[in-house]
Coordinates of C-alpha atoms and ligand atoms in Angstrom, one line a residue:
Chain A
M1 CA 0.0 0.0 0.0
A2 CA 1.2 3.4 -0.9
W3 CA 1.0 4.9 2.6
F4 CA 3.4 2.3 3.9
R5 CA 6.2 3.6 1.9
R6 CA 5.2 7.2 2.4
S7 CA 4.9 6.9 6.1
K8 CA 8.3 5.2 6.4
Q9 CA 9.8 8.0 4.4
N10 CA 8.2 10.5 6.7
I11 CA 9.6 9.3 10.0
D12 CA 12.9 8.2 8.5
P13 CA 14.3 11.5 7.3
S14 CA 17.8 10.2 7.2
S15 CA 17.4 10.3 3.5
G16 CA 16.7 14.0 3.8
K17 CA 18.3 16.3 1.3
K18 CA 20.5 18.0 3.9
E19 CA 22.9 15.0 4.3
V20 CA 26.2 15.0 2.5
P21 CA 25.7 12.8 -0.6
D22 CA 28.1 10.0 -1.5
G23 CA 30.8 10.4 -4.2
S24 CA 33.7 12.7 -4.5
W25 CA 31.8 15.5 -6.2
I26 CA 29.1 17.1 -4.1
K27 CA 26.4 19.5 -5.3
C28 CA 25.6 22.2 -2.7
N29 CA 21.9 22.4 -1.7
G30 CA 22.3 26.1 -1.2
C31 CA 23.8 27.4 -4.4
N32 CA 23.7 24.2 -6.6
E33 CA 27.3 24.4 -7.4
M34 CA 29.6 21.4 -7.5
F35 CA 32.5 21.0 -5.0
H36 CA 35.0 18.4 -4.4
R37 CA 34.3 16.4 -1.2
N38 CA 37.7 17.6 0.2
Q39 CA 36.7 21.2 -0.1
I40 CA 33.4 20.6 1.7
E41 CA 35.1 18.5 4.4
A42 CA 37.8 21.1 5.0
A43 CA 35.0 23.7 5.6
L44 CA 33.5 21.4 8.3
Y45 CA 30.7 20.3 5.8
T46 CA 29.7 23.8 4.9
C47 CA 29.6 25.3 1.4
P48 CA 32.8 27.3 0.7
K49 CA 30.8 29.6 -1.5
C50 CA 27.3 30.1 0.1
N51 CA 27.9 28.9 3.6
Y52 CA 25.2 26.2 3.4
H53 CA 25.5 23.9 6.4
F54 CA 25.2 20.2 5.6
R55 CA 23.8 17.9 8.2
V56 CA 26.4 15.7 9.9
D57 CA 26.2 12.9 12.4
S58 CA 26.9 13.3 16.1
K59 CA 30.3 11.9 15.9
T60 CA 31.4 14.3 13.3
Y61 CA 29.9 17.3 15.1
L62 CA 31.6 16.4 18.4
G63 CA 34.8 16.3 16.4
F64 CA 34.3 19.9 15.4
L65 CA 34.0 21.0 19.0
L66 CA 36.3 18.7 21.1
D67 CA 40.0 18.3 21.4
P68 CA 41.2 15.4 19.3
K69 CA 40.8 12.0 21.0
S70 CA 39.4 13.6 24.1
F71 CA 35.9 12.2 23.8
R72 CA 34.8 9.3 26.0
E73 CA 31.3 8.1 25.2
Y74 CA 28.9 6.9 27.9
D75 CA 25.7 5.0 27.9
K76 CA 26.3 4.1 24.2
K77 CA 24.1 1.0 24.3
L78 CA 21.2 2.4 26.2
R79 CA 18.3 1.4 24.0
A80 CA 14.5 1.8 23.7
T81 CA 12.1 -0.8 24.9
D82 CA 8.6 -0.6 23.6
P83 CA 6.5 0.2 26.7
L84 CA 3.3 1.0 24.7
G85 CA 3.5 -1.9 22.2
F86 CA 3.2 0.7 19.6
V87 CA 2.4 -0.3 16.0
D88 CA 1.6 1.9 13.1
S89 CA 2.7 0.8 9.6
K90 CA 5.5 -0.9 11.4
A91 CA 6.0 -2.1 15.0
Y92 CA 8.1 0.3 17.0
K93 CA 10.3 -2.6 18.2
D94 CA 11.1 -3.5 14.5
R95 CA 11.7 0.2 13.7
I96 CA 14.2 0.5 16.5
D97 CA 15.9 -2.7 15.4
S98 CA 16.2 -1.7 11.8
M99 CA 17.4 1.8 12.8
I100 CA 20.1 0.3 15.0
E101 CA 21.2 -1.9 12.1
K102 CA 21.1 0.9 9.6
T103 CA 22.8 3.7 11.5
G104 CA 25.0 1.7 13.9
L105 CA 23.5 4.0 16.6
Y106 CA 21.3 2.8 19.5
D107 CA 19.3 6.0 19.7
A108 CA 19.1 9.7 18.7
I109 CA 21.8 11.1 21.0
R110 CA 25.5 10.5 21.7
C111 CA 26.7 11.5 25.1
G112 CA 29.9 11.6 27.0
V113 CA 32.7 13.6 28.4
G114 CA 35.4 15.5 26.4
K115 CA 37.7 18.4 26.5
I116 CA 37.7 21.8 24.7
D117 CA 41.1 23.3 24.8
G118 CA 41.8 21.2 27.9
M119 CA 38.6 22.1 29.7
T120 CA 36.4 19.2 30.6
V121 CA 32.8 19.3 29.4
S122 CA 29.9 16.9 29.7
I123 CA 28.5 16.9 26.2
G124 CA 25.7 15.4 24.0
A125 CA 25.0 15.6 20.3
M126 CA 21.9 14.4 18.6
D127 CA 21.6 12.3 15.5
F128 CA 18.8 13.4 13.2
A129 CA 19.2 10.2 11.2
F130 CA 17.8 8.1 14.1
I131 CA 14.0 8.4 13.7
G132 CA 14.3 12.1 13.0
G133 CA 16.3 12.8 16.1
S134 CA 13.2 12.2 18.1
M135 CA 13.3 12.3 21.9
G136 CA 11.9 9.2 23.7
S137 CA 12.9 7.7 27.0
V138 CA 16.5 6.9 25.9
V139 CA 17.3 10.5 24.8
G140 CA 15.7 11.8 28.1
E141 CA 17.7 9.4 30.2
K142 CA 21.0 10.0 28.4
I143 CA 20.6 13.7 28.9
A144 CA 19.7 13.2 32.5
R145 CA 22.9 11.2 33.0
A146 CA 24.9 13.9 31.1
V147 CA 23.6 16.4 33.6
D148 CA 24.7 14.0 36.4
R149 CA 28.2 13.8 34.9
A150 CA 28.4 17.6 34.7
I151 CA 27.5 17.9 38.4
K152 CA 29.8 15.1 39.4
R153 CA 32.8 16.6 37.5
K154 CA 31.7 20.2 38.3
C155 CA 32.0 21.0 34.6
P156 CA 29.8 22.7 32.0
L157 CA 27.1 21.0 30.0
I158 CA 26.8 21.3 26.2
L159 CA 23.9 19.8 24.2
V160 CA 23.8 19.9 20.4
S161 CA 20.2 19.5 19.2
S162 CA 18.9 18.3 15.9
S163 CA 15.4 16.9 16.2
G164 CA 11.9 16.7 15.0
G165 CA 10.7 16.7 18.6
A166 CA 9.2 14.2 20.9
R167 CA 8.9 10.6 19.7
M168 CA 5.3 9.7 19.0
M169 CA 5.9 6.0 19.5
E170 CA 6.4 6.4 23.2
G171 CA 3.3 8.5 23.7
A172 CA 3.0 10.4 26.9
L173 CA 6.4 9.0 28.0
S174 CA 8.1 11.0 25.3
L175 CA 6.2 14.1 26.4
M176 CA 7.5 13.5 29.9
Q177 CA 11.1 13.5 28.7
M178 CA 10.6 17.3 28.2
A179 CA 9.7 17.5 31.9
K180 CA 12.6 15.2 32.8
T181 CA 15.3 17.1 30.9
A182 CA 13.9 20.4 32.4
A183 CA 14.0 18.9 35.9
K184 CA 17.6 17.8 35.5
L185 CA 18.6 21.3 34.2
V186 CA 17.1 22.7 37.5
Q187 CA 19.6 20.5 39.3
L188 CA 22.4 21.7 37.1
A189 CA 21.4 25.3 37.7
E190 CA 21.3 24.8 41.5
K191 CA 25.0 23.9 41.2
K192 CA 25.6 27.0 39.2
L193 CA 27.1 25.0 36.3
P194 CA 26.8 26.6 32.8
Y195 CA 24.8 25.0 30.1
I196 CA 25.3 25.9 26.4
S197 CA 22.6 24.8 24.0
I198 CA 23.6 24.6 20.3
M199 CA 20.7 24.2 17.9
L200 CA 21.3 22.7 14.4
D201 CA 18.9 22.3 11.5
P202 CA 16.2 21.4 12.4
T203 CA 15.3 21.8 16.1
T204 CA 11.6 21.7 16.6
G205 CA 8.7 20.5 18.8
G206 CA 9.3 19.0 22.3
V207 CA 13.1 19.4 22.1
T208 CA 12.9 23.1 21.4
A209 CA 10.2 23.4 24.0
S210 CA 12.4 21.8 26.7
F211 CA 16.2 21.6 27.0
A212 CA 17.2 23.3 23.7
M213 CA 15.6 26.6 24.7
L214 CA 16.9 26.5 28.3
G215 CA 20.6 27.2 27.7
D216 CA 22.3 29.8 29.7
V217 CA 23.5 30.6 26.3
N218 CA 21.6 29.5 23.2
I219 CA 23.5 29.3 19.9
A220 CA 22.2 28.4 16.5
E221 CA 23.8 27.5 13.2
P222 CA 23.0 29.8 10.3
K223 CA 19.7 29.3 8.7
A224 CA 18.8 26.4 11.0
L225 CA 15.1 25.8 11.3
I226 CA 14.2 26.3 14.9
G227 CA 10.6 26.4 16.3
F228 CA 7.9 24.8 18.2
A229 CA 5.3 23.9 15.5
G230 CA 6.6 22.7 12.2
P231 CA 6.2 25.1 9.2
R232 CA 3.8 22.6 7.5
V233 CA 1.5 22.5 10.5
I234 CA 1.5 26.3 10.8
K235 CA 0.8 26.8 7.1
Q236 CA -2.1 24.3 7.4
T237 CA -3.5 26.0 10.4
I238 CA -3.4 29.6 9.2
G239 CA -4.0 28.8 5.5
K240 CA -1.4 31.3 4.4
D241 CA 2.2 31.1 3.1
L242 CA 4.9 31.7 5.7
P243 CA 7.1 34.8 5.6
E244 CA 10.6 34.5 4.1
G245 CA 13.1 33.3 6.7
F246 CA 10.4 32.4 9.2
Q247 CA 11.7 30.1 12.0
Q248 CA 15.3 30.4 10.7
A249 CA 18.1 31.0 13.1
E250 CA 18.4 34.6 12.1
F251 CA 14.7 35.1 12.8
L252 CA 15.1 33.7 16.3
L253 CA 18.1 36.0 16.9
E254 CA 16.0 39.0 15.8
K255 CA 13.1 37.9 18.0
G256 CA 15.4 37.4 21.0
F257 CA 15.4 33.6 21.5
V258 CA 19.0 32.8 20.6
D259 CA 22.1 34.7 21.8
M260 CA 23.9 34.3 18.6
V261 CA 24.0 32.7 15.2
V262 CA 27.5 31.1 14.7
H263 CA 29.0 29.6 11.6
R264 CA 30.2 26.1 12.1
K265 CA 33.8 26.9 11.6
D266 CA 33.6 29.5 14.4
M267 CA 31.6 27.3 16.8
R268 CA 34.5 25.7 18.8
E269 CA 36.2 29.1 19.3
T270 CA 32.9 30.7 20.3
V271 CA 32.1 28.0 22.8
L272 CA 35.6 28.1 24.1
R273 CA 35.5 31.9 24.7
L274 CA 32.2 31.5 26.6
L275 CA 33.5 28.7 28.7
R276 CA 36.5 30.8 29.7
F277 CA 34.2 33.6 30.8
F278 CA 32.1 31.2 32.8
Q279 CA 35.1 29.6 34.5
N280 CA 37.1 32.7 35.2
Chain B
M1 CA -30.2 16.4 30.1
A2 CA -27.4 16.1 27.6
K3 CA -27.6 18.4 24.5
T4 CA -25.1 16.5 22.4
I5 CA -25.4 12.7 22.3
L6 CA -22.5 10.6 21.2
E7 CA -23.2 7.4 19.2
F8 CA -22.4 5.1 22.1
E9 CA -24.4 7.1 24.6
K10 CA -27.6 6.8 22.5
P11 CA -29.0 3.5 23.9
I12 CA -28.5 4.7 27.5
I13 CA -30.2 8.1 26.9
E14 CA -33.1 6.5 25.0
L15 CA -33.8 4.2 27.9
E16 CA -33.5 7.1 30.3
K17 CA -36.1 9.0 28.3
K18 CA -38.4 6.1 28.4
I19 CA -38.1 5.9 32.2
E20 CA -38.9 9.6 32.4
E21 CA -41.9 9.2 30.2
M22 CA -43.2 6.4 32.3
R23 CA -42.7 8.3 35.5
S24 CA -44.8 11.2 34.2
M25 CA -47.6 8.7 33.5
S26 CA -47.2 6.8 36.7
S27 CA -49.4 9.2 38.7
D28 CA -52.5 7.3 37.6
L29 CA -51.0 3.9 36.8
D30 CA -49.1 1.6 39.1
I31 CA -46.0 0.8 37.0
S32 CA -43.3 1.2 39.6
N33 CA -42.2 -2.3 39.2
E34 CA -41.7 -1.8 35.5
I35 CA -39.8 1.4 36.1
E36 CA -37.5 -0.3 38.6
A37 CA -36.8 -3.0 36.1
L38 CA -36.0 -0.4 33.5
E39 CA -33.7 1.4 35.9
R40 CA -31.8 -1.8 36.5
R41 CA -31.5 -2.3 32.8
V42 CA -30.2 1.2 32.2
N43 CA -27.7 0.8 35.0
D44 CA -26.5 -2.5 33.5
L45 CA -26.3 -1.0 30.1
R46 CA -24.3 2.0 31.3
K47 CA -22.0 -0.2 33.1
S48 CA -21.4 -2.5 30.2
I49 CA -20.9 0.4 27.7
F50 CA -18.7 2.4 30.0
S51 CA -16.5 -0.5 31.1
G52 CA -15.8 -1.4 27.5
L53 CA -15.1 2.1 26.1
S54 CA -12.4 2.2 23.5
R55 CA -9.6 4.7 23.8
W56 CA -11.1 6.7 20.9
Q57 CA -14.4 6.8 22.7
R58 CA -12.6 8.2 25.8
V59 CA -11.2 10.9 23.5
Q60 CA -14.7 11.7 22.3
L61 CA -15.9 12.0 25.9
A62 CA -13.0 14.2 26.8
R63 CA -14.2 16.5 24.0
H64 CA -17.9 16.2 24.7
P65 CA -19.5 19.6 24.0
D66 CA -21.4 19.5 27.3
R67 CA -18.4 18.6 29.4
P68 CA -17.6 21.1 32.2
L69 CA -14.8 23.5 31.4
T70 CA -12.2 25.1 33.7
M71 CA -14.4 28.1 34.6
D72 CA -17.4 25.8 35.2
Y73 CA -15.4 23.8 37.7
L74 CA -14.1 27.0 39.4
E75 CA -17.7 28.1 39.8
M76 CA -19.2 24.8 40.9
M77 CA -16.4 24.2 43.4
E78 CA -17.4 27.6 44.9
T79 CA -13.9 28.9 44.7
D80 CA -14.9 32.6 44.7
F81 CA -12.5 32.9 41.8
I82 CA -11.1 36.3 40.9
E83 CA -9.5 36.3 37.5
L84 CA -6.2 38.1 37.0
H85 CA -5.2 39.0 33.5
G86 CA -2.1 39.5 31.4
D87 CA 1.6 38.4 31.2
R88 CA 2.9 42.0 31.7
H89 CA 4.9 41.7 28.5
F90 CA 2.6 41.3 25.5
G91 CA -1.0 40.8 26.3
D92 CA -3.7 38.6 27.8
D93 CA -4.3 35.2 26.5
H94 CA -7.9 34.1 26.7
A95 CA -7.0 30.4 26.2
I96 CA -5.5 30.3 29.7
V97 CA -7.3 31.7 32.7
G98 CA -5.8 32.3 36.1
G99 CA -6.4 33.9 39.4
F100 CA -7.0 33.5 43.1
G101 CA -9.7 31.4 44.5
Q102 CA -10.3 29.3 47.6
L103 CA -11.0 25.7 48.5
D104 CA -12.3 25.0 52.0
G105 CA -11.1 28.5 53.1
K106 CA -7.6 28.0 51.8
T107 CA -6.3 30.5 49.2
I108 CA -5.3 28.8 46.0
M109 CA -3.8 30.1 42.7
F110 CA -6.0 28.5 40.0
I111 CA -4.7 28.3 36.4
G112 CA -6.4 26.4 33.6
H113 CA -6.9 26.2 29.9
Q114 CA -10.3 27.6 28.9
K115 CA -12.2 26.4 25.8
G116 CA -15.4 28.0 24.5
R117 CA -18.9 26.5 24.2
D118 CA -20.0 27.9 20.9
T119 CA -18.3 29.4 17.8
K120 CA -18.2 32.9 19.3
S121 CA -16.7 31.9 22.6
N122 CA -14.4 29.4 20.9
L123 CA -13.0 32.1 18.7
Y124 CA -12.5 34.3 21.8
R125 CA -10.8 31.4 23.6
N126 CA -8.9 30.3 20.5
F127 CA -10.3 26.8 21.2
G128 CA -8.2 26.5 24.3
M129 CA -5.0 26.7 22.3
A130 CA -2.6 29.0 24.1
N131 CA 0.0 31.5 22.8
P132 CA 3.3 32.2 24.6
E133 CA 1.6 35.0 26.6
G134 CA -0.7 32.4 28.1
Y135 CA 2.2 30.4 29.4
R136 CA 3.9 33.6 30.6
K137 CA 0.8 34.7 32.4
A138 CA 0.6 31.3 34.0
L139 CA 4.2 31.6 35.1
R140 CA 3.7 35.2 36.5
L141 CA 0.8 33.9 38.6
M142 CA 2.7 30.9 39.8
K143 CA 5.6 33.1 40.9
M144 CA 3.1 35.3 42.7
A145 CA 1.6 32.2 44.4
E146 CA 5.2 31.3 45.5
K147 CA 5.8 34.7 46.8
F148 CA 2.8 34.6 49.0
D149 CA 3.1 30.9 49.8
K150 CA -0.2 29.8 48.2
P151 CA -0.6 26.4 46.5
V152 CA -1.1 26.2 42.8
I153 CA -3.8 24.1 41.1
T154 CA -3.8 23.8 37.4
L155 CA -6.7 22.4 35.2
I156 CA -5.6 21.1 31.8
D157 CA -7.9 21.0 28.8
T158 CA -6.3 21.9 25.5
P159 CA -6.0 20.4 22.0
G160 CA -2.4 21.8 21.9
A161 CA -0.4 25.0 22.0
Y162 CA -1.4 27.3 19.1
P163 CA 0.7 26.7 15.9
G164 CA 0.7 30.3 14.5
I165 CA 3.1 32.9 13.2
G166 CA 2.8 35.2 16.2
A167 CA 3.2 32.3 18.5
E168 CA 6.5 31.4 17.0
E169 CA 7.6 35.0 16.8
R170 CA 7.0 35.4 20.5
G171 CA 8.7 32.1 21.4
Q172 CA 6.1 29.4 21.9
A173 CA 8.9 26.9 22.6
E174 CA 10.7 29.1 25.0
S175 CA 7.6 29.9 27.0
I176 CA 6.7 26.3 27.5
A177 CA 10.4 25.3 28.2
R178 CA 10.6 28.1 30.8
N179 CA 7.4 26.9 32.5
L180 CA 8.7 23.4 32.8
F181 CA 11.9 24.6 34.4
E182 CA 10.3 27.1 36.7
M183 CA 7.4 24.7 37.7
C184 CA 10.0 22.0 38.6
R185 CA 11.5 24.3 41.2
L186 CA 8.4 26.2 42.4
R187 CA 8.4 26.1 46.2
V188 CA 4.7 25.8 46.8
P189 CA 2.6 22.7 46.2
I190 CA 1.3 22.2 42.6
I191 CA -1.5 19.8 41.8
V192 CA -2.2 19.2 38.1
T193 CA -5.5 17.8 36.9
I194 CA -6.4 16.8 33.3
I195 CA -10.1 17.7 33.1
G196 CA -10.5 17.1 29.3
E197 CA -7.8 17.0 26.7
G198 CA -4.2 17.0 27.5
A199 CA -2.4 17.5 24.2
S200 CA 1.4 17.7 24.0
G201 CA 3.6 20.6 25.1
G202 CA 0.5 22.8 25.2
A203 CA -0.7 20.8 28.1
L204 CA 2.6 20.2 29.8
G205 CA 3.3 23.9 29.8
I206 CA 1.1 24.1 32.9
G207 CA 1.5 20.4 33.7
I208 CA 4.4 20.0 36.1
G209 CA 3.4 19.2 39.6
D210 CA 3.7 17.2 42.8
R211 CA 0.6 15.3 41.9
I212 CA -0.7 14.6 38.4
L213 CA -4.4 13.6 38.3
M214 CA -6.6 12.6 35.5
M215 CA -10.4 12.6 35.4
E216 CA -11.7 9.3 34.3
N217 CA -12.8 10.3 30.8
T218 CA -9.8 12.4 29.6
W219 CA -6.7 11.8 27.5
Y220 CA -3.1 12.9 27.8
S221 CA -0.4 12.3 25.2
V222 CA 2.4 13.7 23.1
I223 CA 0.1 14.3 20.2
A224 CA -3.6 14.2 19.3
P225 CA -4.8 10.9 17.7
E226 CA -5.8 12.7 14.5
S227 CA -2.4 14.4 14.1
C228 CA -0.6 11.1 14.9
S229 CA -2.8 9.4 12.3
S230 CA -1.9 12.0 9.7
I231 CA 1.8 11.8 10.4
L232 CA 2.3 8.0 10.9
W233 CA -0.5 6.7 8.7
R234 CA -0.4 9.7 6.3
S235 CA -4.2 10.0 6.6
W236 CA -6.7 11.4 9.1
E237 CA -8.7 8.2 8.9
Y238 CA -6.6 6.1 11.4
K239 CA -7.5 8.2 14.5
E240 CA -9.0 5.2 16.3
Q241 CA -5.9 3.1 15.8
A242 CA -3.7 6.0 16.7
A243 CA -5.7 6.5 20.0
E244 CA -5.2 2.8 20.8
A245 CA -1.5 2.9 19.9
L246 CA -0.8 6.1 22.0
K247 CA -2.1 4.5 25.2
L248 CA -3.6 7.9 26.3
T249 CA -6.1 7.1 29.0
G250 CA -5.8 7.5 32.7
E251 CA -5.5 3.7 33.2
D252 CA -2.7 3.5 30.7
L253 CA -0.8 6.4 32.2
L254 CA -1.2 5.2 35.7
E255 CA 0.3 1.9 34.7
L256 CA 3.1 3.6 32.8
G257 CA 3.9 5.8 35.9
V258 CA 3.1 9.1 34.2
I259 CA 0.2 10.1 36.5
D260 CA -0.6 9.5 40.2
R261 CA -4.3 9.1 40.3
I262 CA -7.6 8.8 38.4
I263 CA -10.5 10.9 39.5
E264 CA -13.8 9.0 39.2
E265 CA -16.6 10.7 37.3
P266 CA -20.3 10.5 37.8
R267 CA -22.1 7.7 36.0
G268 CA -22.1 8.4 32.2
G269 CA -19.3 11.0 32.5
A270 CA -18.8 14.4 34.0
H271 CA -21.2 16.0 31.4
R272 CA -24.1 14.0 32.7
N273 CA -23.8 15.4 36.2
P274 CA -21.4 18.4 36.3
A275 CA -22.2 19.2 39.9
E276 CA -21.2 15.8 41.1
A277 CA -18.1 15.8 39.0
A278 CA -17.1 19.1 40.6
F279 CA -17.9 17.8 44.1
I280 CA -15.6 14.7 43.5
L281 CA -12.9 16.9 42.0
K282 CA -13.0 19.3 44.9
N283 CA -12.7 16.6 47.5
T284 CA -9.9 14.9 45.7
L285 CA -8.0 18.2 45.4
L286 CA -8.4 18.9 49.1
E287 CA -7.2 15.5 50.0
E288 CA -4.1 15.8 47.9
L289 CA -3.4 19.3 49.1
E290 CA -3.6 18.3 52.7
D291 CA -1.1 15.6 52.1
L292 CA 1.3 17.9 50.2
L293 CA 1.1 20.6 52.8
K294 CA 2.6 18.2 55.4
S295 CA 5.8 18.3 53.4
T296 CA 8.4 21.2 53.3
P297 CA 9.2 23.3 50.2
D298 CA 12.7 21.8 49.9
K299 CA 11.4 18.3 50.1
R300 CA 8.6 19.0 47.7
V301 CA 10.9 20.4 45.0
K302 CA 13.3 17.5 45.6
D303 CA 10.6 14.9 45.3
R304 CA 9.1 16.7 42.2
I305 CA 12.5 16.6 40.4
K306 CA 13.0 13.0 41.3
K307 CA 9.5 12.1 40.2
F308 CA 10.0 13.5 36.7
S309 CA 13.6 12.4 36.4
S310 CA 12.6 8.8 36.9
I311 CA 10.0 8.6 34.1
G312 CA 11.0 6.5 31.2
Y313 CA 11.6 3.0 29.9
Y314 CA 15.0 1.8 28.5
E315 CA 17.4 -1.1 28.7
E316 CA 21.1 -1.0 29.1
Ligands
LIG401 ZN1 26.6 26.5 -1.7

């Protein structure tokens, strides 16, 4: 049936156009020009001409931020159970299994401890390729533990978001992960430890409406889509086209919801400068 | 008598009508035995229908047009409610109401989503879909409750936070996130009750508390069944299946550890006897409040954080 295929596509956006395609010549989604893979890679997967930011996986992103070989991953194999026995076009259990097989990840966030210019940080970065970076119990628990590690080591917390929001297949339990991550951030705040939230394209729904918007400092990558409701839903509701640039990082900066929009090649340096101010 | 009758309510209401008709005739005829028999039948029928409700039917009851709304409960619980308006930044959101009231002589800060009853009032209330200023008004009132050491009671009944251009411009996500954070550490007791629909972040935005209660015929989930159907099934037609899959009833959520208690409703649902529903709600709230007031602010905040931090299922 047609809707089987379509629905799978819909919640498996790993095939989304933002990913870096295979092959040694890459066409930029921003300016449509061809570049050699080496050029794109050297620019941290951004376009050398138009600054388009390609979507990358958590491991690659952590590599941009952290000192080489400083990352130690925790809770890698924490994985989803299926508390609701959720079945749509596919059983959630099977979806998880095939996602694990396909991506080599166990869920939509990678967490651990690393160093930025020698400074220890507790850090997590999301993988949009894993069921649209959706937050269920595993993402919530891994963030909770990342907060615990920050508290234990008395170090800052950095979370890099890229997510379609809460994971439908865990129902109210996913919704409660918003509450859970916020509750853990209260504990972090009580210890006066800084939290830097970095939002990539896209960061929407329950992730934006919980930990992603709660940074002491909120940073966004250029043109990243950031919002609560998705543009499609808003368009459907109001029955009008959306204004140019609506819900893009620069729009959020203008409206006062992110502290800065930072190009990926300046991200590590920016975070480093902030951490120094916090720690001095 | 109910004005709107759902399909599965029909047999019950027809029988009830018949009993009423017979009663009006019974002044000159002795048919009390027959009436009694019919009453037994209607009770059995109600029991069998209501014990076998599907999750989608629960959703329908939660949205029943005659179901009491936040302001109805505030009035029926004789709270002497005085509404306070505005978020002091942008405006006053009519989809969320808040203000002081009392229960059993104790001052309470009441906050709740407010839907309308007809087209006009629904437009005024934006169908109970709040904008950021609604969540910010709620937060302002909660901080005031904290300042004056008054407990907070929230009543949840929303199809979701409003997905609009203005809502995004004014930071819908930030306003909800901020409430989650601040409610986690509010030093006064918070009791949350789902009285109708509890949809997504729009519900959770006033949904953090020491006790999470659900009335019997309500639902609470990450997404409405119709929207879930449209995303996962790519059609609006699978709402019944979506409702089943989402496990969104009080029984489901009690079992999953998301809520603490289910509040019984009068026979046939809150809309069949609003006064009784309000009476049960009031007594339950007082009971929970008494319990919470025995604790200290530090302990309540600690317990609240622990409560939400431990929700979730995973394996190592
Ligand atoms: Zn380009």
